[in-house]
mmCIF file of C-alpha atoms and ligand atoms in Angstrom:
data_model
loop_
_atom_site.group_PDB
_atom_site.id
_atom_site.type_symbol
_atom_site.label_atom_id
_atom_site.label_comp_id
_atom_site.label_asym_id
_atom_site.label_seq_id
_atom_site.Cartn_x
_atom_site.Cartn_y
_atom_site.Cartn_z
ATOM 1 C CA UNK W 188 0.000 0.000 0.000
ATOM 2 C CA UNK W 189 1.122 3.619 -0.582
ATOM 3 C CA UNK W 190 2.373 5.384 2.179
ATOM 4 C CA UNK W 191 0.141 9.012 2.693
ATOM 5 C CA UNK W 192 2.779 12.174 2.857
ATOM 6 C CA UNK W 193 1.345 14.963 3.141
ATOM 7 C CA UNK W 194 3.736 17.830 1.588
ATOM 8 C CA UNK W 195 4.374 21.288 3.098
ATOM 9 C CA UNK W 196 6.949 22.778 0.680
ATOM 10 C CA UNK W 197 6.711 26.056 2.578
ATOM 11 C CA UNK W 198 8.922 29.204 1.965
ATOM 12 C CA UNK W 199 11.738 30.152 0.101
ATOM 13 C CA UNK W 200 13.768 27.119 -1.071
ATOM 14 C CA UNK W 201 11.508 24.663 0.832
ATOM 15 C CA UNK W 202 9.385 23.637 -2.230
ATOM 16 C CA UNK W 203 12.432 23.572 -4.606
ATOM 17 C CA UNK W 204 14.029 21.731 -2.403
ATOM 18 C CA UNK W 205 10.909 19.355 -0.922
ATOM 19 C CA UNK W 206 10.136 18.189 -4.778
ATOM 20 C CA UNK W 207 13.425 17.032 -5.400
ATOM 21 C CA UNK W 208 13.206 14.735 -1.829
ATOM 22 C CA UNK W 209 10.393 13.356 -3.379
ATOM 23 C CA UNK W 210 11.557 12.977 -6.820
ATOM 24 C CA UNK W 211 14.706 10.706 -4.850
ATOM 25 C CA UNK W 212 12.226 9.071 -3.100
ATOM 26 C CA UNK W 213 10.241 8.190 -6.162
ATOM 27 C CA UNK W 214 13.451 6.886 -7.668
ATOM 28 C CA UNK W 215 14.074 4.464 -4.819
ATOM 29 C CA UNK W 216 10.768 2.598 -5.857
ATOM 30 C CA UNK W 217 9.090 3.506 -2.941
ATOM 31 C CA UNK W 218 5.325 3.712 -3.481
ATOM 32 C CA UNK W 219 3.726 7.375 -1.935
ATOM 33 C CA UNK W 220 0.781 8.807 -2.383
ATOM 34 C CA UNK W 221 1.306 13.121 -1.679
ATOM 35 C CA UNK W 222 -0.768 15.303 -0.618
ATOM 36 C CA UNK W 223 -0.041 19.494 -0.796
ATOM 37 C CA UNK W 224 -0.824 21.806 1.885
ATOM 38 C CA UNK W 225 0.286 25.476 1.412
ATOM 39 C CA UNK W 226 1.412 26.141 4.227
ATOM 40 C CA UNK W 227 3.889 28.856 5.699
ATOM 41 C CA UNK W 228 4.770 32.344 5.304
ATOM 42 C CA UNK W 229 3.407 33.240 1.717
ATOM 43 C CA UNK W 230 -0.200 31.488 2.602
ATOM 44 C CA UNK W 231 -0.179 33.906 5.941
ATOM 45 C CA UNK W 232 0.452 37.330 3.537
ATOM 46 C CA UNK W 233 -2.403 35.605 1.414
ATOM 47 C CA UNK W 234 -5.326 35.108 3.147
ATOM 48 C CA UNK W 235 -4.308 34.954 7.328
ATOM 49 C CA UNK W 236 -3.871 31.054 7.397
ATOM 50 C CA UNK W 237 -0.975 30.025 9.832
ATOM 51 C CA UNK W 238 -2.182 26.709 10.774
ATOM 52 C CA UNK W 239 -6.155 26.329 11.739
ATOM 53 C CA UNK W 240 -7.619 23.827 13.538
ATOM 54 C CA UNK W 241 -9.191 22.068 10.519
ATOM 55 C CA UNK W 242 -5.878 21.957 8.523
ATOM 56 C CA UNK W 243 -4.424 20.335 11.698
ATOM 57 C CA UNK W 244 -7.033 17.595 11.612
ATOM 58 C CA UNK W 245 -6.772 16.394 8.304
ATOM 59 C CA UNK W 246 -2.678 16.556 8.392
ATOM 60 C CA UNK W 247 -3.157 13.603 11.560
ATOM 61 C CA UNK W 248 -4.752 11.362 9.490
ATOM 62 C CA UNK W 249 -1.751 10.729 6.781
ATOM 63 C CA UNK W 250 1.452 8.265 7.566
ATOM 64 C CA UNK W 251 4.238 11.085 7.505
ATOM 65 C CA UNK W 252 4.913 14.866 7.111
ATOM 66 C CA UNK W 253 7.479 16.357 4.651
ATOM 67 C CA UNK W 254 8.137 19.858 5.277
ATOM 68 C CA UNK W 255 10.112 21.719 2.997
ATOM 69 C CA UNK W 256 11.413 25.052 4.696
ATOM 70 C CA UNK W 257 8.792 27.649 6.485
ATOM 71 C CA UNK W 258 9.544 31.463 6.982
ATOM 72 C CA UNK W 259 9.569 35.035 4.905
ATOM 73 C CA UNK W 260 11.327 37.965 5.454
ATOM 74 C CA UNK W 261 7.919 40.343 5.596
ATOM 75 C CA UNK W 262 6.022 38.010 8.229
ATOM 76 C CA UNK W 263 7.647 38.928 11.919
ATOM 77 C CA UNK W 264 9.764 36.670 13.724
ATOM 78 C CA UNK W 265 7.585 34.080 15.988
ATOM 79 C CA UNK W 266 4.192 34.143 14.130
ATOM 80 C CA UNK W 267 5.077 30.885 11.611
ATOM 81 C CA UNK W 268 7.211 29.468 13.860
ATOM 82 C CA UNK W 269 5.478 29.536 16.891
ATOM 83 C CA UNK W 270 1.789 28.967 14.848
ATOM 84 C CA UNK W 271 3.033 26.349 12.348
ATOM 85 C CA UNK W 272 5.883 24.710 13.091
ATOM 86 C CA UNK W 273 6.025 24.390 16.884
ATOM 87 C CA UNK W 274 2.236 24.007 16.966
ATOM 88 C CA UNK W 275 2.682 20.738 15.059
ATOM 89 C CA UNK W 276 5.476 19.978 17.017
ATOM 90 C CA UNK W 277 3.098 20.337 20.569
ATOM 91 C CA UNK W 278 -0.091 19.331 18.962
ATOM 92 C CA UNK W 279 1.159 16.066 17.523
ATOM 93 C CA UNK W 280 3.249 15.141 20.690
ATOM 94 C CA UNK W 281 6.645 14.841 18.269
ATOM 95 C CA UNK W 282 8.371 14.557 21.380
ATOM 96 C CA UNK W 283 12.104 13.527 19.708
ATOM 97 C CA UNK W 284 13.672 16.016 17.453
ATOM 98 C CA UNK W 285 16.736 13.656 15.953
ATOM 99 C CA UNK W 286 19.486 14.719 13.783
ATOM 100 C CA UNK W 287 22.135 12.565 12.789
ATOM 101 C CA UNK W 288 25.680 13.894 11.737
ATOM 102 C CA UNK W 289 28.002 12.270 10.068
ATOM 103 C CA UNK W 290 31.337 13.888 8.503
ATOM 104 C CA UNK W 291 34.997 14.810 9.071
ATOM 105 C CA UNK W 292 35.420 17.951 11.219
ATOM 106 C CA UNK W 293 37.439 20.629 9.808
ATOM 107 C CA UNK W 294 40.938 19.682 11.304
ATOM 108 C CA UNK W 295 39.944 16.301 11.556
ATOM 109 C CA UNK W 296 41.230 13.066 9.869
ATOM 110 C CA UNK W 297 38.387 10.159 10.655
ATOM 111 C CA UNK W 298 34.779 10.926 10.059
ATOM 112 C CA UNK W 299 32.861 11.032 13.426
ATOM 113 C CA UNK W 300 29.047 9.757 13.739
ATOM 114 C CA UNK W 301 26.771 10.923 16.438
ATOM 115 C CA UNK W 302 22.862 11.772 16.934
ATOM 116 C CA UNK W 303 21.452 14.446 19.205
ATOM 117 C CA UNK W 304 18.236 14.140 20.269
ATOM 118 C CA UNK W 305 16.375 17.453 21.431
ATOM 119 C CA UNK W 306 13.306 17.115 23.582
ATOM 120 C CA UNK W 307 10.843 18.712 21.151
ATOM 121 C CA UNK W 308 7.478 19.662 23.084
ATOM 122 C CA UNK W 309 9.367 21.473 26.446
ATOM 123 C CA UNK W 310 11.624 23.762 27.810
ATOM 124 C CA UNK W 311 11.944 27.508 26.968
ATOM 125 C CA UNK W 312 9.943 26.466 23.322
ATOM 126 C CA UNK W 313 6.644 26.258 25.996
ATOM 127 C CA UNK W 314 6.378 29.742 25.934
ATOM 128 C CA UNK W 315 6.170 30.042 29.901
ATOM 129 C CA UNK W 316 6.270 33.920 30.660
ATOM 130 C CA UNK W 317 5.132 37.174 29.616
ATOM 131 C CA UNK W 318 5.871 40.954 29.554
ATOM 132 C CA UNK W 319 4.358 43.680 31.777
ATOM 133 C CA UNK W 320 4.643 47.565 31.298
ATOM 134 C CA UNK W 321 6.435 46.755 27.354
ATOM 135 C CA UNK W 322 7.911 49.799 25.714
ATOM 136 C CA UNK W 323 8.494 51.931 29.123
ATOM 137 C CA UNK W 324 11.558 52.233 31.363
ATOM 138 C CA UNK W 325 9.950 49.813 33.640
ATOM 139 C CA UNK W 326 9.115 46.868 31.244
ATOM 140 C CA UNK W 327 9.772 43.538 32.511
ATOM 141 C CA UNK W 328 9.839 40.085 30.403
ATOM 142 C CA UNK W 329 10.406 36.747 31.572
ATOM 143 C CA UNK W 330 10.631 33.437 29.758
ATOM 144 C CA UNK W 331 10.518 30.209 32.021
ATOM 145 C CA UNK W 332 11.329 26.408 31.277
ATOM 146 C CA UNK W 333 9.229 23.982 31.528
ATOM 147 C CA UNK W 334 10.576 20.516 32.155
ATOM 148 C CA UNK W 335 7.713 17.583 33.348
ATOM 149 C CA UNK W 336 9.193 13.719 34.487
ATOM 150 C CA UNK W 337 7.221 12.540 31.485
ATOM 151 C CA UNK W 338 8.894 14.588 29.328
ATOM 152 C CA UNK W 339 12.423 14.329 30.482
ATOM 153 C CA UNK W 340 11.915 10.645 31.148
ATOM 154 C CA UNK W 341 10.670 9.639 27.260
ATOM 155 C CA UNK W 342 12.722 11.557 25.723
ATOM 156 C CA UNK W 343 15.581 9.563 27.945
ATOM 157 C CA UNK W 344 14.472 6.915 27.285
ATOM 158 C CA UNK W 345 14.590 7.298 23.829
ATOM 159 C CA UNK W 346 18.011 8.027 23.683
ATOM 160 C CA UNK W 347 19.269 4.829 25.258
ATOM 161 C CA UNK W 348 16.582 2.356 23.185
ATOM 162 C CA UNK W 349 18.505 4.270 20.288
ATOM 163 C CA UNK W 350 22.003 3.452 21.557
ATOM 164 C CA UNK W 351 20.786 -0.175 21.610
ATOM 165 C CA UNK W 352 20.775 -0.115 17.912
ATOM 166 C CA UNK W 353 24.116 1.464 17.448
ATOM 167 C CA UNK W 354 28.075 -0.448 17.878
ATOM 168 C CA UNK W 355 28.931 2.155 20.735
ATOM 169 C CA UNK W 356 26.321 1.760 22.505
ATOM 170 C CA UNK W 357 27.079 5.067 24.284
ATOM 171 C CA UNK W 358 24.823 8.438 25.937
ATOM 172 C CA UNK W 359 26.030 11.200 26.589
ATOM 173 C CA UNK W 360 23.465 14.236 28.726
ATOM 174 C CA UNK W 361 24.291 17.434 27.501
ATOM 175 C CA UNK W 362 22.685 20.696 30.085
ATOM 176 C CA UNK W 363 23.811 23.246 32.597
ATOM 177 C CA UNK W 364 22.930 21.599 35.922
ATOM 178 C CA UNK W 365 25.413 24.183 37.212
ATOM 179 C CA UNK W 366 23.427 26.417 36.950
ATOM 180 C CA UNK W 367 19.734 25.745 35.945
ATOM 181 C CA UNK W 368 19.726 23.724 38.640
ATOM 182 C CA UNK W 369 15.579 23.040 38.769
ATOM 183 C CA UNK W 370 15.448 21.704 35.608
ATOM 184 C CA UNK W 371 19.578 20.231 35.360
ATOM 185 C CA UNK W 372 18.576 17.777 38.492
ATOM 186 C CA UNK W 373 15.247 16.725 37.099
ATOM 187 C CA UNK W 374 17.125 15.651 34.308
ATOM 188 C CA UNK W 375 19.891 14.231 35.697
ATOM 189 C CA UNK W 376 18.395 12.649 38.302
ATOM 190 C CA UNK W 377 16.170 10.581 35.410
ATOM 191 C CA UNK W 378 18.848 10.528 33.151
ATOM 192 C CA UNK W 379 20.152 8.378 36.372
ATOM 193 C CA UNK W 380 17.249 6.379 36.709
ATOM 194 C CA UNK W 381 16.624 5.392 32.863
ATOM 195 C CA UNK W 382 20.474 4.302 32.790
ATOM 196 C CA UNK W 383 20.397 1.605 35.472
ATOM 197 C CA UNK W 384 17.680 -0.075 33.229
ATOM 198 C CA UNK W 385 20.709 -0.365 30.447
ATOM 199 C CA UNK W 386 23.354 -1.569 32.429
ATOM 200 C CA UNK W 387 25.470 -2.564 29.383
ATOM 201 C CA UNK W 388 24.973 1.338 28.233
ATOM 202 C CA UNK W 389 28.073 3.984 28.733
ATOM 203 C CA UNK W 390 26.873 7.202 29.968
ATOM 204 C CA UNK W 391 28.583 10.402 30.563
ATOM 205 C CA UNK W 392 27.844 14.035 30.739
ATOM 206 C CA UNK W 393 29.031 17.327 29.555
ATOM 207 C CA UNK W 394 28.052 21.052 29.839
ATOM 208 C CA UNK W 395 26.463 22.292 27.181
ATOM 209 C CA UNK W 396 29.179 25.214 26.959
ATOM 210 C CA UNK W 397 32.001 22.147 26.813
ATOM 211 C CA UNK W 398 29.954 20.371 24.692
ATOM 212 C CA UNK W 399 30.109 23.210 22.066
ATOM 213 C CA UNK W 400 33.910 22.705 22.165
ATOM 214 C CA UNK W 401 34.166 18.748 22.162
ATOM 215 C CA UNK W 402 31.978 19.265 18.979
ATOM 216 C CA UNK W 403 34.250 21.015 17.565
ATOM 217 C CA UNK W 404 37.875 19.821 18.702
ATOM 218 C CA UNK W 405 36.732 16.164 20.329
ATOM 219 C CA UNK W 406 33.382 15.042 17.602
ATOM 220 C CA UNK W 407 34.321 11.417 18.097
ATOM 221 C CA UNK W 408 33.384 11.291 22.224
ATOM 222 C CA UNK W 409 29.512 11.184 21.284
ATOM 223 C CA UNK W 410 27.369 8.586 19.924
ATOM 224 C CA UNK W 411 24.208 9.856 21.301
ATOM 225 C CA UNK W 412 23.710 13.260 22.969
ATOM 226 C CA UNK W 413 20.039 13.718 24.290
ATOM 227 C CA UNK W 414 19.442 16.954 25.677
ATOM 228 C CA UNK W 415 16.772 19.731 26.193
ATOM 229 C CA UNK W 416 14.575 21.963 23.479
ATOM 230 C CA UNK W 417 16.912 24.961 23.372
ATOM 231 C CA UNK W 418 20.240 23.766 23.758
ATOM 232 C CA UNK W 419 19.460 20.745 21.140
ATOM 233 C CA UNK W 420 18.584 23.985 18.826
ATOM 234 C CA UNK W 421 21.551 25.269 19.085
ATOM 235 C CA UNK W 422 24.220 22.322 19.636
ATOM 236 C CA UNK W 423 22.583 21.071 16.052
ATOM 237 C CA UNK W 424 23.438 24.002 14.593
ATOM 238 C CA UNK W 425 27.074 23.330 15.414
ATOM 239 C CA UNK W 426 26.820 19.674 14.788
ATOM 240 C CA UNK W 427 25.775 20.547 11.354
ATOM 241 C CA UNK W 428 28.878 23.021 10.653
ATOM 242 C CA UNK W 429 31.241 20.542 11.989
ATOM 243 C CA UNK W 430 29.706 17.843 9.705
ATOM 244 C CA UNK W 431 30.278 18.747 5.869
ATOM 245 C CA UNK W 432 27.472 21.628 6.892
ATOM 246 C CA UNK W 433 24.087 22.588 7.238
ATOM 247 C CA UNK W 434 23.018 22.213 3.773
ATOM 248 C CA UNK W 435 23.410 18.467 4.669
ATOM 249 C CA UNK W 436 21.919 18.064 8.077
ATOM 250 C CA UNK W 437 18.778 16.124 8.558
ATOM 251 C CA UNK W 438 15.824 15.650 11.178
ATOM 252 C CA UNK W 439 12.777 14.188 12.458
ATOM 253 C CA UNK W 440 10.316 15.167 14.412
ATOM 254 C CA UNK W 441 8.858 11.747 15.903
ATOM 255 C CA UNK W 442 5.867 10.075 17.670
ATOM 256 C CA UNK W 443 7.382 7.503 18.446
ATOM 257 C CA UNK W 444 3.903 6.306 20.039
ATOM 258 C CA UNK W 445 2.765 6.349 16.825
ATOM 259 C CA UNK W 446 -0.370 8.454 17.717
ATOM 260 C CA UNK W 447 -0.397 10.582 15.027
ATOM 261 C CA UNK W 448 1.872 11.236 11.917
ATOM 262 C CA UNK W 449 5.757 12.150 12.499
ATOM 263 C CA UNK W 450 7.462 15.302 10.567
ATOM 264 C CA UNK W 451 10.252 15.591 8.629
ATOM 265 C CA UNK W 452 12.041 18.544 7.833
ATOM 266 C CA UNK W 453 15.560 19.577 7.139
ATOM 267 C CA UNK W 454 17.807 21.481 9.715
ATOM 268 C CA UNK W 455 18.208 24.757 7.225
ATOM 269 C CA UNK W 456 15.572 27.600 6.974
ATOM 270 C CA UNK W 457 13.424 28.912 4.003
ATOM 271 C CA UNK W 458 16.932 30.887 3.064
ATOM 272 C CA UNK W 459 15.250 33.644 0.696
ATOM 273 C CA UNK W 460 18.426 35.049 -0.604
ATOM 274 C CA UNK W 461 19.105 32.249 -2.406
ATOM 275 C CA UNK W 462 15.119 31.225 -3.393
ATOM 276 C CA UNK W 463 15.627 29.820 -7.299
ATOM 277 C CA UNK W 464 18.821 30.471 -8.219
ATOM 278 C CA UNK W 465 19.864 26.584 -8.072
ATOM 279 C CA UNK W 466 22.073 27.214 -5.230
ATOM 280 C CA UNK W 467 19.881 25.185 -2.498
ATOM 281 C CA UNK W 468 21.370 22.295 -1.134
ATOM 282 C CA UNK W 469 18.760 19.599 -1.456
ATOM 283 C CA UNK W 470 21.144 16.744 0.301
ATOM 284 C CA UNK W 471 19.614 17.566 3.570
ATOM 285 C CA UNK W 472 15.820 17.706 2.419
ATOM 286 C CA UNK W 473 16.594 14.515 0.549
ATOM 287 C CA UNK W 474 18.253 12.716 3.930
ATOM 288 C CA UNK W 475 15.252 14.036 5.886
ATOM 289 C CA UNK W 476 12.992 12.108 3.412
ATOM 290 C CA UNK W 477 15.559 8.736 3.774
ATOM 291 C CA UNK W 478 14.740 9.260 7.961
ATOM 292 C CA UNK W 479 11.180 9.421 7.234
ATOM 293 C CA UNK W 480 11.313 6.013 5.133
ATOM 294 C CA UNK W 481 13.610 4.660 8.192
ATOM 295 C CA UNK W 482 10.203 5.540 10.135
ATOM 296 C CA UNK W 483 7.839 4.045 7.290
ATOM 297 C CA UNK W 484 9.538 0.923 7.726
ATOM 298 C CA UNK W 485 11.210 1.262 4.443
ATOM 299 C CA UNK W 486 14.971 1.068 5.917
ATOM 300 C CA UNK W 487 16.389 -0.864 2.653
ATOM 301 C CA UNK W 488 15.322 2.129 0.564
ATOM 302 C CA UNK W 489 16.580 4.986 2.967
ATOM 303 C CA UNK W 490 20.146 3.039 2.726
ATOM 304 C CA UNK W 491 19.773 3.235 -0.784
ATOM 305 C CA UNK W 492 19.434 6.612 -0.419
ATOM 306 C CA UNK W 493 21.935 7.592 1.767
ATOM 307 C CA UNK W 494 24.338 5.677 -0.051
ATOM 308 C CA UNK W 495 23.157 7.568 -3.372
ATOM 309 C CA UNK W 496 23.760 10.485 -1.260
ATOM 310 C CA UNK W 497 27.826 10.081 -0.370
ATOM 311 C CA UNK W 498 29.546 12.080 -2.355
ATOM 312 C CA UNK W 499 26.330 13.765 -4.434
ATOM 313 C CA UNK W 500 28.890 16.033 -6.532
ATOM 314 C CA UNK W 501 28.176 19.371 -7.587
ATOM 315 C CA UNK W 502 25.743 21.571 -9.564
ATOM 316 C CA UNK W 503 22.237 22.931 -9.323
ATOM 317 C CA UNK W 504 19.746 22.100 -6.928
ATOM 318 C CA UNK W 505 18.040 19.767 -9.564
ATOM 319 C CA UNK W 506 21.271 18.633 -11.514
ATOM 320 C CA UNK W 507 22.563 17.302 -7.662
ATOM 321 C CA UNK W 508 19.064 15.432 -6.719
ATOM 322 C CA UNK W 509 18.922 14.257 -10.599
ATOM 323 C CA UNK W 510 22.708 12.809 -10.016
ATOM 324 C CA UNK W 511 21.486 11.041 -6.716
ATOM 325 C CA UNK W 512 18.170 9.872 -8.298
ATOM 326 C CA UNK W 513 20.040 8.271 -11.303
ATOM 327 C CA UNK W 514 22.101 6.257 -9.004
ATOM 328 C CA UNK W 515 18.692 4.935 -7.598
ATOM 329 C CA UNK W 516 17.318 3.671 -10.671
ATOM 330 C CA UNK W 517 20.836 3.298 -12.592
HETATM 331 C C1 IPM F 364 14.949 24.276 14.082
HETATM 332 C C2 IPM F 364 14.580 25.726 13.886
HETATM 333 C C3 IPM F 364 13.313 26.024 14.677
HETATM 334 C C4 IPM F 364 13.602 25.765 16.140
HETATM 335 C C5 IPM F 364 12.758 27.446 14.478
HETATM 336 C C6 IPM F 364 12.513 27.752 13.018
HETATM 337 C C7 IPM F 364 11.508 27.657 15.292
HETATM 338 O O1 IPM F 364 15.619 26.563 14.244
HETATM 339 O O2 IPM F 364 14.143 23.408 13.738
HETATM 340 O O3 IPM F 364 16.050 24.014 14.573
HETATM 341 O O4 IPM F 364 14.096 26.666 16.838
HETATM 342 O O5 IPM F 364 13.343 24.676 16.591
HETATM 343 MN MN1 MN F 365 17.406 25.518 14.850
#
């Protein structure tokens, strides 16, 4: 039976992009059945739409999201992010953000592999806080965390049934208990208690100030890094430049409850400088579509494609994808 995508190309390069994922996908024989949703910045200009209840019904009855890129230059920070993409994020309960690098660090000699997972429904991405007395002399904002057990715990606990499946077999926490010491002890305390239930599991943990450097001067220490919403934002950032780059670097957004469908997305924004001049990477749209088939059961096919991927030469956005879809059917 096809497999039900629903497509949300987005902004900027997302669509360009988001059709060449599926055009790879297409050429790995897998059988999918799309469905487009405009969605994203230019829909908002048109006619108010961020992401309405309705529109969020229909996208939880297909198998798997594939979004594209979401964000313009004339909409204000926050309104698509916090309406679209985090509200699918929350609503659908995609509780692990994953993003697998892979690559030689600059300086490096042996390619390093790792995978941070991000809590994905928590933290300071809540939106805990508020502002009193804005524009005066007086104004005051504040912005809380919010970390629950639940959370913290699944999330864990994700992280180590992942290390299961991997040679290593190794965790590392990444946070700040030295100082957000509420939330650090929650989760380290059940980053405690989820690691006596994998005895045979190596644990360690790091700072997420340190752990910007070991990215960078000591990649091959990690195997899997779980850590919260906001510093998994920005440590993926750096895992990306320290891996070949962001224009490769991958995610998912996963239920892995399976309540609901799982999203798929790639690390980069809707980058509208660069929106149809060919110059869009579309490696990292196209190895967000391979993660998705990992979670569609199709794992044969995403190896094909991330195999197709190695190496994917150079050229346009379409003459790149076209190279990596040849190898597919070739
Ligand atoms: C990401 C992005 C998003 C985030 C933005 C666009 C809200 O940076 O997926 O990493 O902060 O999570
Ligand atoms: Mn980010």
């Amino acid at each position: 039976m096809a497999h039900r995508i629903a497509i949300i190309g987005g902004d900027g390069i997302g669509p360009e992009v988001t059709a060449e994922a599926l055009k790879v996908i297409r050429a790995a024989g897998v059988d999918i059945e799309t469905t487009d949703f405009d969605l994203g910045g230019s829909r908002y200009l048109k006619d108010g739409e961020i992401l309405s209840d309705e529109t969020l019904e229909s996208l939880r009855g297909f198998d798997a999201i594939l979004l594209g890129a979401v964000g313009t230059p004339e909409v204000p920070p926050g309104v698509i992010e916090r309406g679209l993409l985090l509200k699918m994020r929350f609503a659908l309960d995609l509780y692990v953000n994953q993003r697998p690098f892979e690559g030689t660090a600059p300086g490096h000699a042996e390619p390093h592999s790792f995978v941070v997972i991000r809590e994905n429904t928590e933290g300071p991405y809540v939106g805990e806080g508020g502002v009193l007395r804005k524009g005066t002399l007086n104004e005051v904002a504040t912005q809380g965390s919010v970390n629950t057990r639940l959370g913290v715990e699944r999330v864990i606990r994700y992280a180590f049934e992942l290390a299961q499946t991997r040679t290593r077999k190794h965790v590392t926490l990444v946070h700040k208990t030295n100082v957000l010491t509420f939330a650090g002890d929650l989760w380290q305390r059940t980053f405690d208690i989820v690691a006596a239930d994998y005895p045979d599991t190596a644990t360690a943990y790091n700072h997420v100030d340190a752990a910007c450097i070991y990215f960078v001067q000591d990649p091959h220490r990690y195997d899997v890094v779980v850590t919260d919403n906001l510093f998994g934002d920005i440590l993926t950032d750096l895992g990306g430049a320290v891996s070949g780059g962001i224009g490769l670097a991958s995610s998912a957004n996963l239920n892995p409850a399976r309540t609901g469908p799982s999203m798929f997305e790639p690390v980069h924004g809707s980058a509208p400088d660069i929106v149809g001049t060919g110059k869009a990477n579309p490696v990292a749209a196209i190895l967000s579509a391979a993660l998705m088939l990992d979670f569609l059961g199709e794992s044969a096919a995403a190896d094909r494609v991330r195999a197709a991927c190695e190496n994917p030469g150079t050229g346009t956005t379409t003459q790149i994808a076209d190279n990596i879809a040849a190898r597919l059917v070739g």
